[in-house]
């Protein structure tokens, strides 16, 4: 019974079937019939004209997005606990050619428009200080909180006023949208997001994420950068197939709803233990070492989040029934 | 009837089955049970202790290998028609931080030990000229020729004398070994290869290549660089599964033998048209524009290789029966 | 009457004379007779065998030092107000190929051994997090404080235990040594410093700093990197000449003592206004906007250091007499 | 009697005097009164509005120019014997973030418009091949030949048609202009040059070159890149002073005329030995090892240029009288 991370869950059967169907010869790289559908399908999903490309990982998606918005001598404003800062081995520095991540605080790993504005104001406008070129936010955040459309809009206002690009790391974008109950457009391009890393791997996919350019001018050079990074797979149709399968019948949303629902069950069971509101599929709770050992002894796997804290993540493939034993075990502590 | 490239062929059924079997939850990244088998399996294949890692593409494998051997201010000697120079969008420059590819001539895209030595001798030993740190060869080459063990050994002697690493781009390593009829060790570590990009995608895989470190000291930092490049997939077990399936029962060799056999059929049919000896699964022939149009009209797809020349590539999934129509069509020109 | 910065002060007459004497034809780059003396002279100054090279700026010296100790996928621990983080336009990211500066707090821009250790302990030892490779400290710090030998030794213990290099940004190294009254060896190699950026430009030089490798293994590749960065000047003898002139008769120490003495005069005059102890040639004081305007109206130039604060810097060419009017003006506020 | 290189010659007395005059306190970096004059003075020299900045070396000037025109995933077309390829330790790769130099042949290290066009035509317009973004030519070339205005115009036509920037490495621009007898505008912006590295160090300067942006849009980011590369010297007024002194009374042209005249004396003396026409201040001659030894025995210093060849370079500080002994010695061989 794993609550360690959604990134190791199984692949949805529909995705597996799509891979089988894709196993016919076609043009290499992204010249195949499936890859050719991506931009159209995502334009339909987002109700605006976008350019979409597949990449294998969220780290690649994020870094390509940042490289599209930020020159090597510039900077990207993000939360100090952002995945791009904490968990990507310096990938943004690699892809941007050495640009600087500018780290801000914020409750629940959320950036506020005020914090971004204050940070930018404090940078001297001279050549000695790195100037920001973009802001990157994660939705849902690393603590499972969700940016609401007006929060993104406020950030975007700051960005527009200062000529900064706005990137959304959507490794758990599906969970965020499911949580908000809004249209995916409402929390992205309609509130000023330029580029979105739309994650599928944590939500039923195998190894394919989508990079969505609402600002299509940023896409052209990314085709070269993706190849240059070794991310233009020759059998790209298998990545496209995964993504298309996830889009069909809104499988991405359905899967996310399951994971989010599971998280709510655990949230209720956790009560006062909760460290953050549970808005997506991650639960952060107070847990002593003894309690953690007890839960593990009962067969539950999860992540220690520093002393006396734990992170539980629910996945698309865990039904309410699957969650129940852990919920009860937490209550019983 | 596609002879355009082996890199768009279908995936071998055994590999597809392995993906299905791998679709159970396991630890993320390369912490899973399948990934854990890679180094052991390849050590067995090569009869020496190696460190192996999966990556999704040959471009990533090659670039990670070069970055392991070459500092940003150094250079890599390769053929001017090498894939790393011609077809990887500058990936080596990206991964190495700006190292220089030093381009040499050589019949059939093969480097000779003499050519490498002459090139190195001509470099002034001062800080104004980029100094080489590694040599990269492709086996089989971009023109379908195969380096024999003694040719690699001669190159390796030059490398060792000058302190250069030796990398083998084995996008079609299986075809080379099948052609040579030797043990894979004979043309790699036994003759001084430090790192091998062992290709599976062109030979029945979906999206997994293996990076083999015979010189295990070079492997440690590569784990970080792989992650930093966004190539550490969270469901890495699916890449490991592909590779392990290809190793089982020597599927990699069997597939390569089929492709090579097909190429021989075309080679015989091509007669005087041949531009290079056919030693693996690529055939380069003289072909006028009219002849090319005629073949295409008959349903054969292939690559124009400059004026009056064409490249035909056979794949693992093309039987002698599948090849015959093209052979006859060429004879009939 | 400028107290804005020591980096715009005039050049010491002895240095100007040395430039005139160097104006005879000699071998280019660093092959000349003067450049050839550098390592020997500095070995004498530090009473140990060092390798020394000139570069034009402190930013180049610092970045070359960090690049010698840190791979692109690694990190450098420094204070969040360090010059390399705040005032070098991302130069460390450029020279290292994208390595990360890991920013710590600390009173007066000083790093403590405990802070470094705590930071390193908190980094997960996996490939997802950037691992540190070096620590960089500034002596005297950006707030004019001085690291004492035992403080450097404590930092060095942490570094040694963790395999980290230790760099000292000595843009005002002369002021630090003058303040400590110790031998320059006592606060560098004897307490574990691997590489020192030894500044001369703020202390009477024109455009030459020295990069001192106590760990000589780190020097070899730096010769290439210096050239690759466009910092190997063809008339390098003029840089060597400046540095040698500064070393002769301990001019570097004499100049620093003058600047430090001037700072003490201002420190005493500032009394309760002082924001930090004055240990070198920088004084940070509380100063209202009105007071600042008043001083400027009287002809004193200095740097606003955020709201209600100012930075005053004394220079080698300001005698006690030159300082007195400002001291009195501060007292009179 | 040195004919080894002009880059180690003495500094012109007028430049030395300018340094003395500049030795008064002024604002740091390029905020001083002298630096502020540069763009105006060069706009006057070139009779068009330019943006000019100082840097210490030609390598830095060239690399900053290329970085302004070429993204990391693109390429720069140049001659295979260009200084940027042969003698700058890979600096363009460093500054551009790994862009590729695309090496062409051409008599006397000159690029022809046809060669550039042919090269570009042969690049597949796909993401697998690096696409060119700029062309870099050297005037005078590495073999002392001079591009005439119509030759530059022809190259520029190709560049404009393909959207490529055009850079001129003018390490010996003064010698080229002196040789052409044209206005400096005639061989630069009037024929499509976007950025010029205007060299002074080989022509009487100490350590200052000028980067001239005819295309001023390219200049903005270069201010950041110059700082980031550690090339924004804090006492920049001393670099500006050198350049301004060289511009006054056309000292740059006068010095170049002296060097060129000396080269003509040697050219006439060399007769059939000449390997290239002598159009600037470099002379390449056939010379046996015995002859070389004989000349050296007589006190003449020069560069061996491969087997049986030598390079002689004349400098601004060598009068006809100074040249005569070598001319006679060559005749006497």
CSV table of N, CA, C and O in Angstrom, one decimal, chain C residues 2 5-12 16 19-20 23-29 56-57 59-60 83 87-91 93-95 201-202 204-207 224 227-235 237-238 317, chain D residues 2 5-12 16 19-20 23-29 56-57 59-60 83 87-91 93-95 201-202 204-207 224 227-235 237-238 317:
chain,number,residue,atom,x,y,z
C,2,UNK,N,35.2,61.4,-2.1
C,2,UNK,CA,34.4,60.2,-2.5
C,2,UNK,C,34.6,59.1,-1.4
C,2,UNK,O,35.7,58.7,-1.1
C,5,UNK,N,33.2,54.2,-3.2
C,5,UNK,CA,33.8,52.8,-3.2
C,5,UNK,C,35.3,53.0,-3.5
C,5,UNK,O,35.7,54.0,-4.1
C,6,UNK,N,36.0,52.0,-2.9
C,6,UNK,CA,37.5,52.0,-3.2
C,6,UNK,C,37.8,51.5,-4.6
C,6,UNK,O,39.0,51.6,-5.0
C,7,UNK,N,36.8,51.1,-5.3
C,7,UNK,CA,37.2,50.5,-6.6
C,7,UNK,C,37.3,51.5,-7.7
C,7,UNK,O,37.5,51.2,-8.9
C,8,UNK,N,37.1,52.8,-7.4
C,8,UNK,CA,37.3,53.8,-8.4
C,8,UNK,C,38.4,54.8,-8.0
C,8,UNK,O,38.6,55.8,-8.7
C,9,UNK,N,39.1,54.4,-7.0
C,9,UNK,CA,40.2,55.3,-6.5
C,9,UNK,C,41.3,55.4,-7.6
C,9,UNK,O,41.3,54.6,-8.6
C,10,UNK,N,42.2,56.3,-7.4
C,10,UNK,CA,43.3,56.5,-8.3
C,10,UNK,C,44.3,55.3,-8.2
C,10,UNK,O,44.2,54.5,-7.2
C,11,UNK,N,45.2,55.2,-9.1
C,11,UNK,CA,46.2,54.1,-9.1
C,11,UNK,C,47.4,54.7,-8.4
C,11,UNK,O,47.8,55.9,-8.6
C,12,UNK,N,48.1,53.9,-7.6
C,12,UNK,CA,49.2,54.3,-6.8
C,12,UNK,C,50.4,54.7,-7.8
C,12,UNK,O,50.6,54.0,-8.8
C,16,UNK,N,51.9,53.1,-11.4
C,16,UNK,CA,52.0,53.8,-12.7
C,16,UNK,C,53.5,53.7,-13.2
C,16,UNK,O,53.7,53.5,-14.4
C,19,UNK,N,54.2,50.4,-14.7
C,19,UNK,CA,53.7,50.3,-16.1
C,19,UNK,C,54.6,50.9,-17.1
C,19,UNK,O,54.9,50.3,-18.2
C,20,UNK,N,55.2,52.0,-16.8
C,20,UNK,CA,56.1,52.7,-17.7
C,20,UNK,C,57.3,51.8,-17.9
C,20,UNK,O,57.8,51.6,-19.0
C,23,UNK,N,57.0,48.9,-20.3
C,23,UNK,CA,56.7,49.2,-21.7
C,23,UNK,C,57.9,49.0,-22.6
C,23,UNK,O,58.3,49.9,-23.3
C,24,UNK,N,58.4,47.8,-22.5
C,24,UNK,CA,59.4,47.4,-23.5
C,24,UNK,C,58.9,46.1,-24.1
C,24,UNK,O,58.1,45.3,-23.4
C,25,UNK,N,59.2,45.8,-25.3
C,25,UNK,CA,58.7,44.6,-26.0
C,25,UNK,C,59.1,43.4,-25.2
C,25,UNK,O,60.2,43.3,-24.7
C,26,UNK,N,58.2,42.4,-25.1
C,26,UNK,CA,58.5,41.1,-24.4
C,26,UNK,C,57.6,40.1,-25.0
C,26,UNK,O,56.7,40.5,-25.8
C,27,UNK,N,57.7,38.9,-24.6
C,27,UNK,CA,56.9,37.8,-25.1
C,27,UNK,C,55.4,38.1,-24.7
C,27,UNK,O,55.2,38.7,-23.7
C,28,UNK,N,54.5,37.7,-25.6
C,28,UNK,CA,53.1,38.0,-25.4
C,28,UNK,C,52.5,37.1,-24.3
C,28,UNK,O,53.1,36.1,-23.8
C,29,UNK,N,51.3,37.4,-23.9
C,29,UNK,CA,50.5,36.6,-23.0
C,29,UNK,C,51.2,36.6,-21.6
C,29,UNK,O,51.5,37.6,-21.1
C,56,UNK,N,42.2,40.4,-14.9
C,56,UNK,CA,41.9,41.8,-14.8
C,56,UNK,C,40.9,42.2,-13.7
C,56,UNK,O,41.0,43.3,-13.2
C,57,UNK,N,40.1,41.3,-13.4
C,57,UNK,CA,39.0,41.7,-12.4
C,57,UNK,C,38.8,40.6,-11.3
C,57,UNK,O,39.1,39.4,-11.5
C,59,UNK,N,35.9,39.6,-10.4
C,59,UNK,CA,34.8,38.7,-10.9
C,59,UNK,C,35.4,37.6,-11.6
C,59,UNK,O,35.0,36.4,-11.4
C,60,UNK,N,36.3,37.9,-12.5
C,60,UNK,CA,37.0,36.8,-13.3
C,60,UNK,C,37.8,35.9,-12.3
C,60,UNK,O,37.7,34.6,-12.4
C,83,UNK,N,29.4,38.8,-2.7
C,83,UNK,CA,29.6,39.5,-4.0
C,83,UNK,C,29.3,38.6,-5.1
C,83,UNK,O,28.7,39.0,-6.1
C,87,UNK,N,26.6,40.7,-6.9
C,87,UNK,CA,27.2,41.8,-7.7
C,87,UNK,C,28.0,41.3,-8.9
C,87,UNK,O,28.8,42.1,-9.4
C,88,UNK,N,27.9,40.1,-9.3
C,88,UNK,CA,28.7,39.6,-10.4
C,88,UNK,C,27.9,39.2,-11.6
C,88,UNK,O,28.3,38.4,-12.4
C,89,UNK,N,26.6,39.6,-11.6
C,89,UNK,CA,25.8,39.4,-12.8
C,89,UNK,C,25.7,37.9,-13.2
C,89,UNK,O,25.5,37.6,-14.4
C,90,UNK,N,25.8,37.0,-12.2
C,90,UNK,CA,25.7,35.6,-12.5
C,90,UNK,C,27.0,35.0,-13.1
C,90,UNK,O,26.9,33.9,-13.6
C,91,UNK,N,28.1,35.7,-12.9
C,91,UNK,CA,29.4,35.2,-13.4
C,91,UNK,C,29.7,33.7,-13.0
C,91,UNK,O,30.1,32.9,-13.8
C,93,UNK,N,27.7,31.3,-12.4
C,93,UNK,CA,26.9,30.4,-13.2
C,93,UNK,C,27.4,30.3,-14.6
C,93,UNK,O,27.4,29.2,-15.2
C,94,UNK,N,28.0,31.3,-15.1
C,94,UNK,CA,28.6,31.3,-16.5
C,94,UNK,C,29.9,30.5,-16.5
C,94,UNK,O,30.0,29.6,-17.3
C,95,UNK,N,30.7,30.8,-15.6
C,95,UNK,CA,32.0,30.1,-15.6
C,95,UNK,C,32.0,28.6,-15.2
C,95,UNK,O,32.7,27.8,-15.7
C,201,UNK,N,43.0,45.8,-7.2
C,201,UNK,CA,42.4,47.0,-7.9
C,201,UNK,C,41.8,48.0,-6.9
C,201,UNK,O,41.9,49.2,-7.1
C,202,UNK,N,41.2,47.5,-5.8
C,202,UNK,CA,40.7,48.4,-4.8
C,202,UNK,C,41.7,49.1,-3.9
C,202,UNK,O,41.4,49.9,-3.1
C,204,UNK,N,45.0,50.3,-4.9
C,204,UNK,CA,46.1,51.0,-5.6
C,204,UNK,C,46.4,50.5,-7.0
C,204,UNK,O,47.2,51.1,-7.7
C,205,UNK,N,45.9,49.3,-7.4
C,205,UNK,CA,46.2,48.8,-8.7
C,205,UNK,C,45.3,49.4,-9.7
C,205,UNK,O,44.4,50.3,-9.4
C,206,UNK,N,45.5,49.1,-11.0
C,206,UNK,CA,44.7,49.6,-12.1
C,206,UNK,C,43.8,48.6,-12.6
C,206,UNK,O,42.5,48.8,-12.6
C,207,UNK,N,44.3,47.4,-13.0
C,207,UNK,CA,43.4,46.4,-13.6
C,207,UNK,C,44.0,45.0,-13.5
C,207,UNK,O,44.1,44.4,-14.6
C,224,UNK,N,43.7,27.1,-19.2
C,224,UNK,CA,42.8,27.0,-20.4
C,224,UNK,C,41.6,27.9,-20.2
C,224,UNK,O,41.1,28.6,-21.1
C,227,UNK,N,42.1,31.6,-20.7
C,227,UNK,CA,42.2,32.0,-22.1
C,227,UNK,C,40.8,31.9,-22.8
C,227,UNK,O,40.4,32.8,-23.5
C,228,UNK,N,40.1,30.9,-22.5
C,228,UNK,CA,38.8,30.6,-23.1
C,228,UNK,C,37.8,31.7,-22.7
C,228,UNK,O,36.8,32.0,-23.4
C,229,UNK,N,38.0,32.4,-21.5
C,229,UNK,CA,37.2,33.5,-21.1
C,229,UNK,C,37.6,34.8,-21.6
C,229,UNK,O,37.1,35.8,-21.3
C,230,UNK,N,38.7,34.8,-22.5
C,230,UNK,CA,39.2,36.1,-23.0
C,230,UNK,C,39.9,36.9,-22.0
C,230,UNK,O,40.1,38.1,-22.1
C,231,UNK,N,40.5,36.2,-21.0
C,231,UNK,CA,41.2,36.9,-20.0
C,231,UNK,C,42.7,36.8,-20.0
C,231,UNK,O,43.4,37.2,-19.1
C,232,UNK,N,43.2,36.1,-21.1
C,232,UNK,CA,44.7,36.0,-21.2
C,232,UNK,C,45.1,37.2,-22.1
C,232,UNK,O,45.1,37.1,-23.3
C,233,UNK,N,45.4,38.3,-21.5
C,233,UNK,CA,45.7,39.5,-22.2
C,233,UNK,C,47.1,39.3,-22.9
C,233,UNK,O,48.0,38.7,-22.4
C,234,UNK,N,47.2,39.9,-24.1
C,234,UNK,CA,48.4,39.6,-24.9
C,234,UNK,C,49.6,40.4,-24.3
C,234,UNK,O,50.7,40.0,-24.4
C,235,UNK,N,49.3,41.6,-23.7
C,235,UNK,CA,50.4,42.3,-23.1
C,235,UNK,C,50.2,42.1,-21.6
C,235,UNK,O,50.2,43.1,-20.8
C,237,UNK,N,52.3,41.4,-19.5
C,237,UNK,CA,53.3,42.0,-18.6
C,237,UNK,C,52.9,43.2,-17.8
C,237,UNK,O,53.4,43.5,-16.7
C,238,UNK,N,51.9,43.9,-18.4
C,238,UNK,CA,51.4,45.1,-17.7
C,238,UNK,C,50.5,44.7,-16.5
C,238,UNK,O,50.4,45.5,-15.5
C,317,UNK,N,44.2,56.1,-0.8
C,317,UNK,CA,44.7,57.4,-1.1
C,317,UNK,C,44.0,58.5,-0.3
C,317,UNK,O,44.1,59.7,-0.6
D,2,UNK,N,62.1,41.9,-33.2
D,2,UNK,CA,61.1,41.0,-33.2
D,2,UNK,C,60.1,41.1,-34.3
D,2,UNK,O,59.5,42.2,-34.5
D,5,UNK,N,55.2,38.8,-33.4
D,5,UNK,CA,53.8,39.2,-33.5
D,5,UNK,C,53.7,40.7,-33.1
D,5,UNK,O,54.5,41.2,-32.3
D,6,UNK,N,52.7,41.3,-33.6
D,6,UNK,CA,52.5,42.7,-33.2
D,6,UNK,C,51.8,42.8,-31.8
D,6,UNK,O,51.6,43.8,-31.3
D,7,UNK,N,51.4,41.6,-31.3
D,7,UNK,CA,50.6,41.7,-30.1
D,7,UNK,C,51.5,41.8,-28.8
D,7,UNK,O,50.9,41.8,-27.7
D,8,UNK,N,52.8,41.8,-29.0
D,8,UNK,CA,53.6,42.0,-27.9
D,8,UNK,C,54.4,43.3,-28.0
D,8,UNK,O,55.3,43.5,-27.2
D,9,UNK,N,54.1,44.1,-29.0
D,9,UNK,CA,54.9,45.3,-29.2
D,9,UNK,C,54.7,46.3,-28.0
D,9,UNK,O,53.8,46.1,-27.1
D,10,UNK,N,55.5,47.3,-28.0
D,10,UNK,CA,55.3,48.3,-26.9
D,10,UNK,C,54.0,49.1,-27.1
D,10,UNK,O,53.4,49.0,-28.1
D,11,UNK,N,53.7,49.8,-26.0
D,11,UNK,CA,52.5,50.7,-26.1
D,11,UNK,C,52.9,52.1,-26.5
D,11,UNK,O,54.0,52.6,-26.2
D,12,UNK,N,52.1,52.7,-27.4
D,12,UNK,CA,52.5,54.0,-27.9
D,12,UNK,C,52.6,55.0,-26.8
D,12,UNK,O,51.7,55.1,-25.9
D,16,UNK,N,50.3,55.9,-23.3
D,16,UNK,CA,50.8,55.9,-21.9
D,16,UNK,C,50.5,57.2,-21.2
D,16,UNK,O,50.1,57.3,-20.0
D,19,UNK,N,47.0,57.3,-20.1
D,19,UNK,CA,46.8,56.6,-18.9
D,19,UNK,C,47.1,57.5,-17.7
D,19,UNK,O,46.4,57.5,-16.7
D,20,UNK,N,48.2,58.2,-17.8
D,20,UNK,CA,48.5,59.1,-16.7
D,20,UNK,C,47.5,60.1,-16.4
D,20,UNK,O,47.1,60.4,-15.3
D,23,UNK,N,44.4,59.1,-14.5
D,23,UNK,CA,44.6,58.6,-13.1
D,23,UNK,C,44.1,59.6,-12.1
D,23,UNK,O,44.8,60.1,-11.2
D,24,UNK,N,42.9,60.0,-12.3
D,24,UNK,CA,42.1,60.8,-11.3
D,24,UNK,C,40.9,60.0,-11.0
D,24,UNK,O,40.4,59.3,-11.8
D,25,UNK,N,40.4,60.1,-9.7
D,25,UNK,CA,39.2,59.4,-9.3
D,25,UNK,C,38.1,59.7,-10.2
D,25,UNK,O,37.9,60.9,-10.6
D,26,UNK,N,37.3,58.8,-10.6
D,26,UNK,CA,36.1,59.0,-11.3
D,26,UNK,C,35.1,57.8,-11.0
D,26,UNK,O,35.5,56.9,-10.3
D,27,UNK,N,33.9,57.9,-11.5
D,27,UNK,CA,33.0,56.8,-11.3
D,27,UNK,C,33.5,55.5,-11.8
D,27,UNK,O,34.3,55.4,-12.8
D,28,UNK,N,33.1,54.4,-11.1
D,28,UNK,CA,33.7,53.1,-11.5
D,28,UNK,C,33.0,52.5,-12.7
D,28,UNK,O,32.1,53.1,-13.2
D,29,UNK,N,33.6,51.4,-13.1
D,29,UNK,CA,33.0,50.6,-14.3
D,29,UNK,C,33.0,51.5,-15.5
D,29,UNK,O,34.1,52.1,-15.9
D,56,UNK,N,38.9,44.1,-22.7
D,56,UNK,CA,40.4,44.0,-22.6
D,56,UNK,C,41.0,43.3,-23.7
D,56,UNK,O,42.2,43.5,-24.1
D,57,UNK,N,40.3,42.3,-24.3
D,57,UNK,CA,41.0,41.5,-25.3
D,57,UNK,C,40.1,41.3,-26.6
D,57,UNK,O,38.9,41.4,-26.5
D,59,UNK,N,39.7,38.4,-28.0
D,59,UNK,CA,38.9,37.2,-27.8
D,59,UNK,C,37.6,37.5,-27.1
D,59,UNK,O,36.6,37.0,-27.5
D,60,UNK,N,37.6,38.3,-26.1
D,60,UNK,CA,36.4,38.7,-25.4
D,60,UNK,C,35.5,39.5,-26.4
D,60,UNK,O,34.3,39.3,-26.4
D,83,UNK,N,40.8,33.0,-36.4
D,83,UNK,CA,41.3,33.1,-35.0
D,83,UNK,C,40.3,32.5,-34.0
D,83,UNK,O,40.7,31.8,-33.1
D,87,UNK,N,42.6,29.9,-32.3
D,87,UNK,CA,43.5,30.5,-31.3
D,87,UNK,C,42.8,31.1,-30.1
D,87,UNK,O,43.4,31.9,-29.4
D,88,UNK,N,41.5,30.7,-29.9
D,88,UNK,CA,40.8,31.4,-28.8
D,88,UNK,C,40.3,30.3,-27.8
D,88,UNK,O,39.4,30.6,-27.0
D,89,UNK,N,40.9,29.1,-27.8
D,89,UNK,CA,40.7,28.1,-26.8
D,89,UNK,C,39.2,27.8,-26.6
D,89,UNK,O,38.8,27.4,-25.5
D,90,UNK,N,38.5,27.9,-27.7
D,90,UNK,CA,37.0,27.6,-27.6
D,90,UNK,C,36.2,28.7,-27.0
D,90,UNK,O,35.1,28.4,-26.6
D,91,UNK,N,36.7,29.9,-26.9
D,91,UNK,CA,36.0,31.0,-26.3
D,91,UNK,C,34.6,31.2,-26.9
D,91,UNK,O,33.6,31.4,-26.2
D,93,UNK,N,32.6,29.0,-28.1
D,93,UNK,CA,31.7,28.0,-27.5
D,93,UNK,C,31.3,28.3,-26.1
D,93,UNK,O,30.2,28.0,-25.6
D,94,UNK,N,32.2,28.9,-25.3
D,94,UNK,CA,32.0,29.3,-24.0
D,94,UNK,C,30.9,30.4,-23.9
D,94,UNK,O,29.9,30.3,-23.2
D,95,UNK,N,31.2,31.5,-24.6
D,95,UNK,CA,30.3,32.6,-24.5
D,95,UNK,C,28.9,32.4,-25.1
D,95,UNK,O,28.0,33.0,-24.7
D,201,UNK,N,45.1,46.7,-29.4
D,201,UNK,CA,46.2,46.2,-28.7
D,201,UNK,C,47.4,45.9,-29.6
D,201,UNK,O,48.5,46.1,-29.2
D,202,UNK,N,47.1,45.4,-30.8
D,202,UNK,CA,48.2,45.1,-31.7
D,202,UNK,C,48.8,46.3,-32.4
D,202,UNK,O,49.7,46.2,-33.2
D,204,UNK,N,49.4,49.5,-30.8
D,204,UNK,CA,49.8,50.6,-30.0
D,204,UNK,C,49.1,50.7,-28.7
D,204,UNK,O,49.5,51.5,-27.8
D,205,UNK,N,48.0,50.0,-28.5
D,205,UNK,CA,47.3,50.0,-27.2
D,205,UNK,C,48.0,49.1,-26.2
D,205,UNK,O,48.9,48.4,-26.5
D,206,UNK,N,47.4,49.1,-25.0
D,206,UNK,CA,47.9,48.2,-23.9
D,206,UNK,C,47.0,47.1,-23.7
D,206,UNK,O,47.4,45.9,-23.8
D,207,UNK,N,45.8,47.4,-23.3
D,207,UNK,CA,44.8,46.3,-23.0
D,207,UNK,C,43.4,46.7,-23.2
D,207,UNK,O,42.6,46.6,-22.3
D,224,UNK,N,25.2,43.2,-20.1
D,224,UNK,CA,25.1,42.2,-19.0
D,224,UNK,C,26.2,41.1,-19.2
D,224,UNK,O,26.8,40.6,-18.3
D,227,UNK,N,29.7,42.1,-18.2
D,227,UNK,CA,29.9,42.0,-16.7
D,227,UNK,C,30.0,40.5,-16.3
D,227,UNK,O,30.8,40.1,-15.5
D,228,UNK,N,29.0,39.7,-16.8
D,228,UNK,CA,29.0,38.3,-16.4
D,228,UNK,C,30.3,37.6,-16.7
D,228,UNK,O,30.6,36.5,-16.1
D,229,UNK,N,31.0,38.1,-17.7
D,229,UNK,CA,32.2,37.4,-18.1
D,229,UNK,C,33.4,38.0,-17.4
D,229,UNK,O,34.5,37.6,-17.6
D,230,UNK,N,33.1,38.9,-16.4
D,230,UNK,CA,34.2,39.4,-15.6
D,230,UNK,C,35.0,40.4,-16.5
D,230,UNK,O,36.2,40.7,-16.1
D,231,UNK,N,34.4,41.0,-17.5
D,231,UNK,CA,35.1,42.0,-18.3
D,231,UNK,C,34.8,43.4,-18.1
D,231,UNK,O,35.2,44.3,-18.8
D,232,UNK,N,33.9,43.7,-17.1
D,232,UNK,CA,33.6,45.1,-16.8
D,232,UNK,C,34.5,45.6,-15.7
D,232,UNK,O,34.3,45.4,-14.5
D,233,UNK,N,35.7,46.1,-16.1
D,233,UNK,CA,36.7,46.5,-15.2
D,233,UNK,C,36.2,47.7,-14.4
D,233,UNK,O,35.6,48.6,-14.9
D,234,UNK,N,36.6,47.7,-13.1
D,234,UNK,CA,36.1,48.8,-12.3
D,234,UNK,C,36.8,50.1,-12.6
D,234,UNK,O,36.2,51.2,-12.4
D,235,UNK,N,38.0,50.1,-13.0
D,235,UNK,CA,38.6,51.3,-13.5
D,235,UNK,C,38.6,51.4,-15.0
D,235,UNK,O,39.7,51.5,-15.6
D,237,UNK,N,37.9,53.5,-16.9
D,237,UNK,CA,38.4,54.8,-17.5
D,237,UNK,C,39.7,54.6,-18.2
D,237,UNK,O,40.1,55.3,-19.2
D,238,UNK,N,40.5,53.6,-17.6
D,238,UNK,CA,41.8,53.4,-18.2
D,238,UNK,C,41.8,52.7,-19.6
D,238,UNK,O,42.6,52.8,-20.4
D,317,UNK,N,55.7,50.1,-34.2
D,317,UNK,CA,56.9,50.8,-33.6
D,317,UNK,C,58.1,50.4,-34.4
D,317,UNK,O,59.2,50.6,-33.9
